[in-house]
CSV table of C-alpha atoms in Angstrom, one decimal:
chain,number,residue,atom,x,y,z
A,9,MET,CA,265.4,-131.6,-85.4
A,10,LEU,CA,268.6,-129.6,-85.8
A,11,ALA,CA,269.8,-130.6,-82.3
A,12,GLN,CA,269.1,-134.3,-83.1
A,13,LEU,CA,270.9,-134.1,-86.4
A,14,LYS,CA,273.9,-132.4,-84.8
A,15,ALA,CA,274.0,-135.0,-82.0
A,16,GLY,CA,274.1,-137.7,-84.7
A,17,GLY,CA,276.9,-135.9,-86.6
A,18,LEU,CA,274.6,-134.9,-89.4
A,19,THR,CA,273.5,-131.6,-91.0
A,20,THR,CA,270.6,-130.6,-93.2
A,21,LYS,CA,272.7,-131.5,-96.2
A,22,ASP,CA,272.6,-135.1,-95.2
A,23,VAL,CA,268.7,-135.4,-95.2
A,24,LYS,CA,265.9,-134.0,-97.2
A,25,VAL,CA,263.9,-131.7,-94.8
A,26,GLN,CA,260.2,-131.1,-95.7
A,27,HIS,CA,257.8,-128.8,-94.0
A,28,ILE,CA,254.6,-130.8,-93.4
A,29,GLY,CA,252.9,-128.7,-90.8
A,30,PHE,CA,251.1,-130.7,-88.2
A,31,THR,CA,250.4,-133.6,-90.5
A,32,GLN,CA,252.9,-136.1,-89.2
A,33,GLN,CA,250.6,-139.2,-89.3
A,34,ALA,CA,249.1,-138.4,-92.7
A,35,ALA,CA,252.5,-137.5,-94.2
A,36,LEU,CA,254.1,-140.8,-93.0
A,37,ALA,CA,251.1,-143.0,-93.8
A,38,GLY,CA,250.8,-141.4,-97.2
A,39,LYS,CA,254.5,-142.0,-97.8
A,40,LYS,CA,255.1,-138.3,-98.4
A,41,VAL,CA,258.1,-138.6,-96.0
A,42,ASP,CA,260.3,-141.4,-94.6
A,43,ALA,CA,260.3,-140.1,-91.0
A,44,VAL,CA,258.7,-137.5,-88.8
A,45,MET,CA,259.3,-135.6,-85.6
A,46,GLY,CA,256.6,-134.9,-83.0
A,47,TYR,CA,255.8,-134.8,-79.4
A,48,LEU,CA,255.8,-138.1,-77.4
A,49,ASN,CA,252.8,-136.9,-75.4
A,50,ASN,CA,250.7,-136.2,-78.6
A,51,ASP,CA,252.0,-137.5,-81.9
A,52,ALA,CA,253.4,-140.8,-80.5
A,53,VAL,CA,250.1,-141.4,-78.8
A,54,GLN,CA,248.1,-140.8,-82.0
A,55,PHE,CA,250.4,-143.1,-84.0
A,56,GLN,CA,250.0,-145.9,-81.4
A,57,GLN,CA,246.2,-145.4,-81.3
A,58,ALA,CA,246.2,-145.8,-85.1
A,59,GLY,CA,248.2,-149.1,-84.8
A,60,ILE,CA,251.4,-147.6,-86.0
A,61,GLU,CA,254.5,-148.7,-84.1
A,62,VAL,CA,256.5,-145.9,-82.5
A,63,ARG,CA,260.2,-146.0,-81.6
A,64,PRO,CA,261.4,-143.0,-79.7
A,65,VAL,CA,264.9,-141.8,-80.5
A,66,GLU,CA,267.2,-141.0,-77.7
A,67,GLY,CA,267.8,-137.3,-77.1
A,68,THR,CA,271.2,-135.7,-76.8
A,69,ALA,CA,271.3,-136.0,-73.0
A,70,GLY,CA,270.3,-139.7,-73.0
A,71,THR,CA,266.6,-138.9,-72.6
A,72,THR,CA,263.8,-139.9,-75.1
A,73,ALA,CA,263.0,-136.2,-75.8
A,74,LEU,CA,264.9,-133.0,-76.0
A,75,PRO,CA,263.7,-130.3,-73.6
A,76,LEU,CA,261.4,-128.2,-75.9
A,77,VAL,CA,259.0,-125.4,-75.1
A,78,ALA,CA,255.7,-126.5,-76.5
A,79,ALA,CA,253.5,-123.5,-75.6
A,80,GLY,CA,253.8,-119.8,-75.8
A,81,LEU,CA,251.5,-116.8,-75.3
A,82,GLY,CA,251.5,-113.5,-77.0
A,83,ALA,CA,249.3,-110.5,-77.2
A,84,ALA,CA,249.3,-107.1,-78.9
A,85,GLU,CA,249.9,-104.1,-76.7
A,86,LYS,CA,246.4,-102.7,-77.7
A,87,THR,CA,244.8,-106.0,-76.5
A,88,LEU,CA,246.7,-105.8,-73.2
A,89,ASP,CA,245.6,-102.2,-72.8
A,90,GLN,CA,241.9,-102.9,-73.6
A,91,ARG,CA,241.5,-106.3,-72.1
A,92,GLY,CA,244.3,-106.7,-69.6
A,93,ASP,CA,242.1,-108.2,-66.9
A,94,GLU,CA,241.0,-111.0,-69.3
A,95,VAL,CA,244.5,-111.6,-70.5
A,96,ARG,CA,245.8,-111.9,-66.8
A,97,LYS,CA,243.0,-114.4,-66.1
A,98,PHE,CA,243.8,-116.4,-69.2
A,99,VAL,CA,247.5,-116.5,-68.2
A,100,ALA,CA,246.6,-117.6,-64.7
A,101,ALA,CA,244.3,-120.3,-66.0
A,102,THR,CA,247.0,-121.5,-68.4
A,103,LEU,CA,249.6,-121.7,-65.6
A,104,ARG,CA,247.1,-123.7,-63.4
A,105,GLY,CA,246.7,-126.1,-66.3
A,106,VAL,CA,250.5,-126.5,-66.7
A,107,GLN,CA,250.9,-127.0,-63.0
A,108,TYR,CA,248.1,-129.6,-63.0
A,109,THR,CA,249.9,-131.4,-65.9
A,110,TRP,CA,253.2,-131.5,-64.1
A,111,SER,CA,251.6,-132.7,-60.8
A,112,THR,CA,249.4,-135.4,-62.4
A,113,PRO,CA,251.0,-138.8,-63.1
A,114,THR,CA,250.8,-139.9,-66.8
A,115,ARG,CA,248.4,-142.7,-67.5
A,116,ARG,CA,249.7,-145.3,-70.0
């Protein structure tokens, strides 16, 4: 959001920013907010499935989305010490899922 505002020559003083958690559709449909930000591969799909028109806004590099990291993993040192093998398997499975996602064409 901050990058989009900056690209448009705006700051947070120019808009009213509200934290709505992961309730984009409900917040917009309930008129709690005038606009929302979300992921094209999730939020936009949910809006379209609900019959709500979606208009992606161009990103700063002329793309429809800014390059955002959507997933992260973390573990306590104690967990790594006690369950390191399970954590390694989980990370490997996650990486396989990411690779599958990148290598599989999107269905529209």
